[in-house]
Amino acid sequence: MNGLFGHVNQNDGGATEDENSQDHEHHQTNESETESEHETETQMDSSESQGEEEEGKHYSVGIDLGTTHCVLSYVDLTKEEDEITQEVMAIPQLVSPGVVEDKNQLPSFLYLAHEAEIAEGSTTLPWTAAPEHLVGEVARNLGGKTPIRLVASAKSWLCHAGVDCKEPILPSESPEEVGRISPFQATKAYLHHMKEAWDNLHPHALLEQQDLIITVPASFDPAARELTVEAARSIGLNHALLLEEPQSALYSWINNSLGDWRNHVNVGDVILVIDVGGGTTDLSLIAVTEQEGNLELTRVAVGDHILLGGDNMDLALAYTIKAKMEKESGNRLEAWQVQALTHACRDAKEKIFNNPETDNVALVVPSRGSSLIGGTLRTELTRDEVNSVLVEGFLPEIAASERPISRPRSGLRTKGLPYAQDAGITRHLAGFLAKQQSATEDLEHVNLPENASFLHPTAVLLNGGVLKSGALADRLLNVLNSWLTSEQAPEARLLEGADLDLSVAKGAAYYGMVRQGNGVRIKGGTAASYYVGVESAMPAIPGMAPEIEALCIAPFGMEEGTAEALPEDEFGLVIGEPVRFRFFASNTRREDAVGMRLDYWTDEELQELDEIEITLPEEGRRAGEVVPVHLSAAVTEIGTLELHAVSQQDDHRWKIEFDVRAGDE
């Protein structure tokens, strides 16, 4: 049986069987209590002697919770506007057992060490003698030698609808004797390390008391966003807000311009933000408009969630070198050796891209059952191989009419991330711009020529560690501009000055200032239109399932902190027996209003997200009873989506939060 989509929480005096929702309510209670405590602490500290740091909210903190690196940036909100400076916190972390260093980036890796592998006392950090998990540089370094114990790409798993993100499934291809951890736990571990590092350096301004912004891909679905927020709350960061990474990168560029950004963009500009990180390619379009003589920025389109980035590039290099090594040695490499080679290729690729004078880097792959020296396989990665595999393979020179290649999937496949089938980033970009051709139709001063076959960006902002490579960035811009000139459009200009490694965290911290009225704010709201499946009450027909309508509950661009009600529509909510909830999203149907019902759609218009099955508490009703309800949807201040069902009989209210694909952990 079908029903509304989400978690169920009986409010207004009713009991609930949903422990997650209870936890959510508990967190909300803690938030109000904590805010009150912080206000009291601030008042008390104001009377303390000069020179002591006042407890409470001092900072706007931005965390880039990246696929391959995490970064923490902050600004001091207590300073005058002209004195405010932005800082990146160097994060203390183990780089090897017994050695702690401060680094601007915390690698998003976790190492599940064997109990005999680490000596007692060798994992001590400034705030603890025995951390629960080994994360950061030490995990990355140890995992390069023993990859079967390395957890990577946890962030990408959070958006994988086909797995339970709270089940211990990582590392995904490790043997049974290796312990495992869930993507949710790994995410918590990275956040916890940064929280402890911050609190150790700011004991009078704990992170849980600060304005905290955590960035997520623009293409993250509601469940992945909710998981990110839940991970933060589980370690006491109850005030965390979410911000899309491309928007954050643009905020950073604005802040870096020191007020000069208005001289680099004009009314009518369409800024294409291309963010190619370790795990994803994130595409967004932001239009420059005008309101009462002031420039405004409006996010008008977001691309699909494309699992394609630096991880894919490292793997492509590894298989290229694998073939070369097997040809040279006559021996076949085992799977664990390919894992080690992948990590070695990642480091070698970065050395070649970051050092123009470096033309080759030696690669060493260990072998079992031999001495360290005698048991290694050696070769090298050359600049020509990097250019051939990465530049030509991932950024091919194509026409704007080309689209990503889609192949029929095998009925059986190994368990893993749903990587993009086509590695050509330029083909994904071409498809995105064509799909969003009408995205600016409703905006004044943003005009697209009649002959255009795709939306024409006028400016480009690059972000993500992959695009630090001049060869990759130049190829991407050259291909885009070749499309524009073929349609007699001006070339898109590059917005200079972005720090591709640190800009997302910096932009998030700046956004905290914007929320207080300092600076320009990007108008965005929801990155897609969202729909819930409603089953029609049709008579039974042999061999035919009841028809499903897609009911729009949140339109594209619905702002945070707003709600939309459907008081005129009545629906039946099935109580006391298992029901399925179907959920859909569209990043092209921007004209659909709340309450719009679709009885037909194409696969390109709506994408079905994860389906769940739950049983709503009976609350004194009969199992199987259909309760008349009306609906309302809300986008919370933290950036998550909620659906409420209110009984027409007794005003009982169910808060329906989008499923996070698991129970408590």
XYZ file of C-alpha atoms in Angstrom:
665
model
C 0.000 0.000 0.000
C 1.224 3.495 -0.733
C 1.259 6.448 1.608
C 3.022 9.699 2.335
C 6.815 9.692 2.390
C 8.874 10.173 5.542
C 9.471 9.553 9.197
C 6.388 9.700 11.364
C 6.198 11.543 14.669
C 2.912 11.913 16.549
C 2.878 15.387 18.076
C 0.198 17.379 19.917
C 0.010 15.006 22.854
C 0.217 11.711 20.968
C 2.856 9.057 21.526
C 5.297 7.915 18.874
C 7.134 4.773 17.870
C 9.808 6.631 15.900
C 12.945 6.876 18.021
C 14.670 9.070 15.482
C 11.912 11.639 15.754
C 12.169 11.522 19.556
C 15.875 12.204 19.248
C 15.118 15.100 16.905
C 12.706 16.582 19.459
C 15.303 16.077 22.191
C 17.863 17.944 20.110
C 15.408 20.784 19.587
C 14.850 20.986 23.341
C 18.582 21.003 23.918
C 18.940 23.795 21.380
C 16.604 26.094 23.288
C 18.198 25.155 26.604
C 21.674 25.665 25.219
C 20.798 29.042 23.748
C 19.476 30.135 27.135
C 22.600 28.861 28.870
C 24.826 30.644 26.393
C 23.013 33.931 26.910
C 23.494 33.581 30.664
C 27.160 32.700 30.219
C 27.696 35.728 28.006
C 26.111 38.047 30.573
C 28.239 36.574 33.370
C 31.461 36.773 31.380
C 30.899 40.420 30.486
C 31.711 41.281 34.073
C 34.959 39.327 34.160
C 38.346 40.997 34.086
C 39.573 42.474 30.822
C 41.796 40.148 28.794
C 39.788 36.985 29.422
C 37.969 35.670 26.365
C 34.203 35.960 26.721
C 32.360 32.676 26.573
C 29.580 32.190 24.036
C 29.020 33.053 20.406
C 32.095 34.780 19.026
C 32.632 33.217 15.629
C 31.039 32.269 12.375
C 32.560 28.890 11.513
C 32.416 27.166 8.130
C 33.211 23.492 7.651
C 33.833 22.010 4.228
C 32.997 18.355 4.843
C 34.628 17.165 1.646
C 34.919 13.765 0.004
C 38.712 13.798 0.193
C 39.508 16.731 2.526
C 37.830 18.683 5.311
C 38.600 22.337 6.022
C 37.533 24.644 8.872
C 37.448 28.427 8.455
C 36.165 31.158 10.766
C 35.649 34.885 11.271
C 35.495 36.752 14.582
C 32.051 38.334 14.854
C 32.986 40.485 17.844
C 35.248 42.740 15.776
C 34.211 45.850 13.919
C 33.285 45.272 10.276
C 36.441 46.918 8.925
C 38.593 44.819 11.289
C 37.109 41.426 10.425
C 39.599 38.965 8.970
C 39.037 35.432 7.832
C 41.181 32.572 9.055
C 41.625 28.906 8.203
C 42.260 26.834 11.310
C 45.262 24.565 11.072
C 43.903 21.220 12.302
C 46.200 19.201 14.601
C 46.317 15.590 13.425
C 48.503 12.546 13.427
C 50.571 12.224 10.267
C 52.136 8.959 11.448
C 51.988 7.091 14.770
C 53.459 9.343 17.436
C 53.789 12.420 15.189
C 51.275 15.295 15.304
C 51.305 18.191 12.847
C 48.989 21.129 12.137
C 47.574 21.142 8.603
C 44.993 23.335 6.865
C 43.227 20.250 5.534
C 42.043 17.135 7.338
C 42.051 14.292 4.785
C 38.649 12.563 4.813
C 40.083 9.118 5.486
C 39.650 6.755 8.422
C 41.953 3.835 9.139
C 40.764 0.699 10.943
C 44.054 -0.371 12.471
C 44.751 -3.910 13.674
C 45.165 -4.008 17.459
C 48.803 -5.106 17.072
C 49.565 -2.461 14.473
C 49.649 0.632 16.676
C 51.873 0.935 19.740
C 50.356 2.128 23.001
C 50.528 5.906 23.308
C 51.340 6.485 19.653
C 47.906 7.928 18.794
C 47.871 10.700 21.398
C 46.349 13.988 20.253
C 46.448 17.321 22.095
C 42.953 16.705 23.516
C 42.969 12.934 24.077
C 45.400 10.109 24.708
C 43.243 7.537 22.941
C 41.067 8.757 20.027
C 38.284 6.392 19.021
C 39.249 6.539 15.346
C 42.370 7.271 13.332
C 41.415 9.980 10.863
C 43.206 12.479 8.673
C 46.746 12.322 7.338
C 47.736 9.279 9.401
C 44.797 7.310 7.984
C 45.678 8.322 4.457
C 49.342 7.352 4.935
C 48.667 4.016 6.650
C 45.924 3.216 4.144
C 48.349 3.685 1.272
C 50.277 0.706 2.624
C 47.276 -1.376 3.756
C 44.309 -0.216 1.665
C 41.970 -2.980 2.843
C 41.736 -1.114 6.174
C 41.154 2.342 4.703
C 37.731 4.025 4.710
C 37.381 6.599 1.922
C 34.578 8.477 0.128
C 32.160 8.217 3.076
C 30.453 11.380 1.856
C 29.556 9.764 -1.467
C 27.950 6.834 0.349
C 25.637 9.223 2.243
C 23.789 9.908 -1.011
C 23.660 6.260 -2.105
C 19.979 5.308 -1.972
C 20.778 1.616 -2.348
C 22.468 1.129 1.028
C 21.758 1.651 4.708
C 24.172 4.445 5.573
C 24.165 3.465 9.238
C 25.217 -0.113 8.639
C 28.957 -0.985 8.910
C 29.730 -1.412 5.193
C 33.092 0.364 4.821
C 35.670 -0.461 3.561
C 33.301 -2.012 1.034
C 35.654 -4.634 -0.443
C 37.633 -5.650 2.631
C 37.905 -9.274 3.819
C 35.774 -10.453 6.739
C 38.593 -10.235 9.287
C 38.772 -6.456 8.855
C 36.433 -4.431 11.039
C 33.938 -2.149 9.347
C 32.272 1.158 9.979
C 29.231 2.932 8.568
C 29.380 6.016 6.314
C 27.434 7.820 9.024
C 30.011 6.896 11.695
C 32.870 7.988 9.454
C 31.187 11.353 8.879
C 30.730 11.740 12.625
C 34.406 10.890 13.153
C 35.610 13.696 10.849
C 33.261 16.215 12.450
C 34.223 15.048 15.935
C 37.944 15.461 15.224
C 37.393 19.034 14.010
C 35.125 19.817 16.967
C 37.707 18.547 19.471
C 40.500 20.415 17.682
C 38.494 23.655 17.764
C 37.459 23.269 21.421
C 41.057 22.569 22.417
C 42.160 25.842 20.806
C 39.070 27.844 21.893
C 38.123 26.553 25.363
C 36.057 29.697 26.093
C 34.199 29.629 22.771
C 33.237 26.013 22.172
C 32.163 25.038 18.671
C 28.690 24.029 19.826
C 28.128 27.682 20.838
C 29.166 29.263 17.528
C 27.329 29.987 14.297
C 28.216 26.855 12.320
C 27.706 26.307 8.587
C 28.427 22.872 7.060
C 28.582 22.612 3.282
C 27.008 19.884 1.163
C 26.853 19.301 -2.606
C 24.042 21.263 -4.247
C 22.806 17.948 -5.628
C 22.518 16.225 -2.221
C 19.014 14.806 -1.795
C 16.904 15.515 1.356
C 17.962 12.249 3.012
C 21.697 12.955 2.602
C 21.197 16.485 3.949
C 19.333 15.124 6.953
C 22.082 12.574 7.597
C 24.685 15.346 7.585
C 22.693 17.393 10.093
C 22.087 14.334 12.257
C 25.807 13.525 12.313
C 26.505 17.048 13.579
C 23.769 16.872 16.205
C 24.980 13.510 17.443
C 28.201 15.144 18.668
C 26.478 18.167 20.168
C 26.588 20.555 17.186
C 22.891 21.298 17.386
C 22.989 24.678 15.619
C 24.594 23.570 12.354
C 23.111 24.970 9.135
C 23.661 23.639 5.618
C 24.949 25.544 2.586
C 25.450 24.324 -0.971
C 29.113 24.076 -1.937
C 28.907 26.034 -5.235
C 27.157 28.896 -3.439
C 29.809 28.783 -0.751
C 32.576 28.986 -3.371
C 30.926 32.099 -4.849
C 30.580 33.649 -1.388
C 34.312 33.126 -0.911
C 35.075 34.799 -4.238
C 32.890 37.764 -3.245
C 34.654 38.059 0.107
C 38.108 37.800 -1.485
C 37.276 40.674 -3.829
C 37.215 43.075 -0.836
C 34.086 44.779 -2.127
C 35.241 44.910 -5.749
C 33.101 41.998 -6.974
C 30.483 44.347 -8.469
C 33.107 45.560 -10.937
C 33.584 42.021 -12.254
C 29.960 41.001 -12.863
C 27.063 42.802 -14.515
C 23.289 42.632 -14.508
C 22.342 39.860 -16.916
C 25.404 37.722 -16.193
C 24.918 34.000 -15.673
C 27.722 32.537 -13.563
C 28.485 28.871 -14.082
C 30.061 27.307 -10.984
C 31.952 24.120 -11.832
C 33.053 22.208 -8.746
C 35.051 19.056 -9.454
C 36.113 17.533 -6.158
C 37.384 14.182 -5.048
C 34.073 12.381 -5.406
C 31.603 14.520 -7.318
C 31.128 16.984 -10.139
C 28.737 19.693 -8.956
C 27.264 22.186 -11.437
C 25.271 25.304 -10.566
C 24.057 28.419 -12.370
C 23.761 31.741 -10.527
C 22.218 34.773 -12.257
C 23.114 38.400 -11.579
C 19.947 40.489 -11.367
C 18.982 43.941 -10.135
C 16.554 45.070 -7.453
C 16.019 48.790 -6.847
C 19.410 49.584 -8.318
C 21.267 46.951 -6.289
C 22.887 43.849 -7.716
C 21.354 40.547 -6.590
C 22.486 36.963 -7.009
C 19.982 34.166 -7.607
C 20.789 30.476 -7.916
C 18.677 29.325 -10.848
C 19.777 25.745 -11.542
C 21.587 22.792 -10.025
C 22.891 19.703 -11.791
C 22.330 16.044 -11.025
C 24.354 14.249 -8.367
C 27.277 13.066 -10.495
C 29.709 10.672 -8.811
C 32.645 11.678 -10.951
C 35.798 13.373 -9.715
C 39.319 12.918 -8.496
C 38.635 9.403 -7.184
C 37.679 8.275 -10.686
C 40.806 9.877 -12.084
C 43.036 8.099 -9.582
C 41.384 4.798 -10.439
C 41.814 5.418 -14.171
C 45.519 6.086 -13.674
C 45.857 2.992 -11.503
C 44.386 0.710 -14.158
C 46.579 2.313 -16.805
C 49.690 1.660 -14.702
C 48.396 -1.796 -13.753
C 48.331 -2.792 -17.406
C 51.832 -1.434 -17.878
C 53.193 -3.241 -14.801
C 51.593 -6.549 -15.750
C 53.065 -6.287 -19.227
C 56.518 -5.521 -17.821
C 56.488 -8.185 -15.085
C 54.322 -10.855 -16.662
C 52.414 -11.167 -13.361
C 48.840 -10.190 -12.615
C 48.288 -7.676 -9.814
C 45.892 -8.666 -7.051
C 42.938 -6.499 -6.029
C 44.641 -5.239 -2.866
C 47.682 -4.225 -4.910
C 45.445 -2.242 -7.275
C 44.047 -0.437 -4.217
C 47.569 0.450 -3.097
C 48.439 1.530 -6.641
C 45.372 3.797 -6.728
C 46.560 5.691 -3.653
C 50.087 5.890 -5.063
C 48.747 7.290 -8.345
C 46.773 9.934 -6.446
C 49.911 11.237 -4.764
C 51.947 11.025 -7.981
C 49.247 12.859 -9.968
C 49.255 15.723 -7.465
C 53.036 16.006 -7.635
C 52.987 16.193 -11.431
C 50.142 18.721 -11.560
C 51.569 20.892 -8.777
C 55.173 20.925 -10.046
C 55.566 21.918 -13.718
C 59.207 20.756 -13.703
C 58.250 17.217 -12.624
C 57.793 14.947 -15.644
C 57.599 11.569 -13.875
C 57.118 10.123 -10.410
C 58.283 6.707 -9.203
C 55.592 4.252 -8.079
C 56.189 1.373 -5.666
C 53.616 -1.377 -5.078
C 54.201 -3.913 -2.252
C 54.030 -7.670 -2.741
C 53.137 -10.311 -0.150
C 55.474 -12.927 1.233
C 58.774 -11.223 0.473
C 61.134 -8.780 2.067
C 60.190 -5.122 1.865
C 62.759 -4.366 -0.831
C 62.676 -7.604 -2.757
C 58.887 -7.818 -2.665
C 58.066 -4.520 -4.305
C 57.081 -3.769 -7.876
C 58.395 -0.527 -9.347
C 57.424 1.663 -12.264
C 56.688 5.340 -12.865
C 53.847 7.644 -13.793
C 54.729 10.154 -16.509
C 53.262 13.552 -17.376
C 52.311 12.231 -20.817
C 50.299 9.418 -19.196
C 48.549 11.894 -16.885
C 47.618 14.153 -19.797
C 46.471 11.266 -21.967
C 44.338 9.573 -19.310
C 42.973 12.578 -17.438
C 42.819 15.487 -19.873
C 41.716 13.509 -22.922
C 39.745 10.887 -21.007
C 37.823 13.091 -18.576
C 37.663 16.380 -20.514
C 37.371 15.365 -24.168
C 36.941 18.042 -26.821
C 33.349 17.501 -27.956
C 30.485 19.391 -29.575
C 27.819 21.014 -27.412
C 25.295 18.549 -28.835
C 26.984 15.509 -27.280
C 25.485 13.878 -24.186
C 26.734 11.461 -21.517
C 26.842 7.887 -22.719
C 24.396 5.596 -20.935
C 24.864 1.836 -21.156
C 22.428 -0.853 -19.977
C 23.579 -2.051 -16.564
C 24.285 -5.688 -15.865
C 21.689 -7.528 -13.831
C 24.374 -8.488 -11.318
C 27.120 -6.178 -10.160
C 29.430 -5.868 -7.178
C 28.379 -3.712 -4.252
C 29.799 -0.226 -4.582
C 29.112 3.407 -5.317
C 26.901 4.215 -8.353
C 29.625 6.054 -10.243
C 28.707 7.955 -13.390
C 28.768 5.634 -16.400
C 30.426 8.246 -18.600
C 33.752 9.692 -17.407
C 33.512 12.660 -19.794
C 32.916 15.699 -17.560
C 32.486 17.884 -20.648
C 29.619 15.659 -21.839
C 27.899 16.023 -18.459
C 28.385 19.795 -18.679
C 26.896 19.910 -22.174
C 23.870 17.929 -21.018
C 23.391 20.184 -17.993
C 23.480 23.431 -19.976
C 21.046 22.061 -22.569
C 18.689 20.753 -19.893
C 18.670 24.150 -18.155
C 18.217 26.199 -21.330
C 15.014 27.784 -19.988
C 16.288 28.336 -16.428
C 16.541 32.129 -16.820
C 13.344 32.738 -18.800
C 11.580 34.468 -15.900
C 14.470 36.796 -15.030
C 14.713 40.352 -16.287
C 17.900 41.440 -18.055
C 18.948 37.800 -18.619
C 18.366 37.127 -22.298
C 19.253 34.059 -24.336
C 19.602 34.376 -28.138
C 16.872 32.693 -30.174
C 19.362 30.394 -31.892
C 20.767 29.064 -28.611
C 20.730 25.307 -28.156
C 21.922 25.524 -24.548
C 22.037 28.102 -21.771
C 24.964 30.493 -22.354
C 26.996 31.245 -19.215
C 28.822 34.559 -19.310
C 31.229 33.899 -16.418
C 32.781 30.815 -14.850
C 33.922 30.146 -11.296
C 36.017 27.034 -10.838
C 36.231 25.131 -7.576
C 37.541 21.818 -6.287
C 41.006 20.369 -5.912
C 40.891 18.643 -9.308
C 40.772 21.979 -11.125
C 43.948 23.228 -9.422
C 45.612 21.599 -12.405
C 46.118 24.223 -15.095
C 45.902 21.559 -17.794
C 42.460 20.414 -16.642
C 41.098 23.913 -15.981
C 42.318 25.240 -19.321
C 40.811 22.332 -21.235
C 37.455 22.773 -19.505
C 37.291 26.481 -20.298
C 38.461 25.972 -23.878
C 35.747 23.397 -24.560
C 33.023 25.577 -23.013
C 34.123 28.636 -24.985
C 34.242 26.649 -28.215
C 30.542 25.879 -27.701
C 29.755 29.545 -27.085
C 31.649 30.854 -30.110
C 29.954 28.240 -32.312
C 26.669 29.982 -31.468
C 28.146 33.490 -31.932
C 28.091 34.139 -28.195
C 30.886 35.890 -26.242
C 33.367 33.653 -24.469
C 32.737 33.150 -20.762
C 35.249 34.997 -18.613
C 36.959 33.305 -15.687
C 36.340 34.803 -12.249
C 39.875 34.911 -10.878
C 41.159 34.710 -7.337
C 39.433 31.598 -5.975
C 41.338 29.331 -3.590
C 40.206 25.983 -4.919
C 41.178 24.017 -1.791
C 39.893 26.382 0.884
C 37.182 28.501 -0.752
C 34.202 26.347 0.261
C 35.017 26.513 3.975
C 35.859 30.219 3.718
C 32.608 30.946 1.901
C 30.625 29.099 4.559
C 32.166 31.233 7.320
C 31.418 34.369 5.282
C 27.818 33.193 4.862
C 27.487 33.265 8.657
C 28.281 36.989 8.490
C 25.805 37.435 5.644
C 23.051 35.932 7.791
C 23.673 38.752 10.253
C 23.177 41.375 7.571
C 26.789 41.889 6.479
C 27.380 41.320 2.777
C 25.375 40.115 -0.206
C 23.181 37.023 0.014
C 22.583 34.536 -2.791
C 18.900 33.783 -3.193
C 18.431 30.076 -3.627
C 16.010 27.938 -1.647
C 15.464 24.309 -2.558
C 17.641 23.060 -5.405
C 14.791 21.029 -6.897
C 11.037 20.639 -6.856
C 9.955 17.787 -4.591
C 6.963 15.483 -4.933
C 5.335 12.703 -2.943
C 3.535 9.786 -4.547
C -0.230 9.544 -4.033
C -2.040 6.320 -4.918
C -5.343 6.670 -6.761
C -8.464 5.055 -5.275
C -9.275 3.078 -8.430
C -11.116 -0.273 -8.548
C -8.956 -3.395 -8.629
C -7.908 -4.426 -12.139
C -6.185 -7.802 -12.641
C -2.479 -7.407 -13.401
C -2.477 -3.627 -13.004
C -1.200 -1.684 -9.995
C -3.115 1.440 -8.906
C -1.986 4.578 -10.689
C 0.337 7.001 -8.916
C 0.208 10.777 -9.036
C 3.177 12.940 -8.084
C 2.028 15.694 -5.738
C 4.284 18.769 -5.560
C 4.976 19.551 -1.893
C 7.899 21.970 -2.325
C 8.530 24.020 -5.481
C 11.946 24.858 -6.863
C 13.550 27.693 -4.901
C 11.362 27.395 -1.777
C 13.239 29.469 0.789
C 14.561 28.252 4.137
C 12.246 28.993 7.047
C 9.084 29.014 4.920
C 6.078 26.698 4.744
C 3.394 25.924 2.184
C 0.020 24.385 3.074
C -2.425 22.358 1.001
C -5.610 23.040 3.027
C -7.991 22.409 0.154
C -6.694 18.925 -0.637
C -7.693 15.961 1.497
C -5.733 12.724 1.493
C -6.058 9.378 3.188
C -3.245 8.395 5.555
C -3.064 4.634 6.173
C -2.590 3.759 9.854
C -1.316 0.637 11.614
C -0.024 -1.432 8.705
C 3.044 -1.292 6.468
C 2.890 1.401 3.787
C 5.323 2.455 1.066
C 6.275 6.051 0.537
C 7.518 7.167 -2.865
C 9.420 10.386 -3.296
C 10.411 12.269 -6.460
C 12.526 15.288 -7.397
C 12.957 17.473 -10.465
C 15.562 20.128 -11.214
C 13.835 21.226 -14.429
C 10.114 21.598 -13.550
C 10.463 24.997 -11.906
C 6.928 26.103 -12.829
C 5.126 23.536 -10.623
C 3.419 25.089 -7.593
C 2.563 23.453 -4.286
C -0.431 21.189 -4.793
C 0.258 20.525 -8.474
C -0.518 16.903 -9.345
C 1.260 15.116 -12.171
C -0.267 11.989 -13.624
C 2.430 11.622 -16.279
C 6.107 12.476 -16.450
C 9.244 11.376 -18.252
C 12.363 9.970 -16.624
C 14.176 13.199 -17.491
C 11.541 15.359 -15.772
C 11.256 13.501 -12.452
C 13.726 11.218 -10.771
C 12.428 8.777 -8.182
C 14.438 8.816 -4.983
C 14.661 6.191 -2.277
C 11.490 4.299 -1.347
C 10.828 3.307 2.265
C 8.318 1.109 4.064
C 7.076 2.034 7.537
C 4.087 1.480 9.811
C 2.380 4.522 11.292
C 1.327 4.206 14.962
C -2.354 3.436 15.379
C -2.893 5.857 18.290
C -6.187 4.273 19.327
C -7.320 3.679 15.759
C -7.880 0.407 13.931
C -5.037 -1.113 11.958
C -5.608 -0.322 8.301
C -7.832 2.674 9.012
C -7.505 5.505 6.512
C -7.396 8.836 8.343
C -8.375 11.991 6.394
C -5.511 14.519 6.532
C -4.369 17.682 4.857
C -0.717 18.448 4.193
C 1.802 21.218 4.638
C 5.488 21.301 3.712
C 8.291 23.348 5.226
C 11.915 24.034 4.423
C 13.629 24.359 7.782
C 16.172 27.020 8.683
C 18.890 24.370 8.612
C 18.041 23.488 5.007
C 16.127 20.221 5.388
C 12.618 19.446 4.154
C 9.645 18.418 6.318
C 6.124 17.280 5.501
C 3.261 17.521 7.991
C 0.018 15.561 7.887
C -2.798 16.936 10.071
C -5.813 14.808 10.916
C -9.132 16.322 9.860
C -10.800 14.411 12.697
C -8.900 15.473 15.816
C -6.020 17.731 14.633
C -3.366 15.133 15.457
C -0.217 16.100 13.571
C 2.431 13.818 12.128
C 5.752 15.441 11.311
C 7.103 13.553 8.323
C 10.852 14.037 7.881
C 12.583 12.613 4.859
C 14.029 9.209 5.501
C 17.681 8.906 6.485
C 17.665 5.238 5.451
C 18.295 3.746 8.868
C 17.401 3.563 12.499
C 19.438 4.814 15.420
C 23.067 3.850 15.710
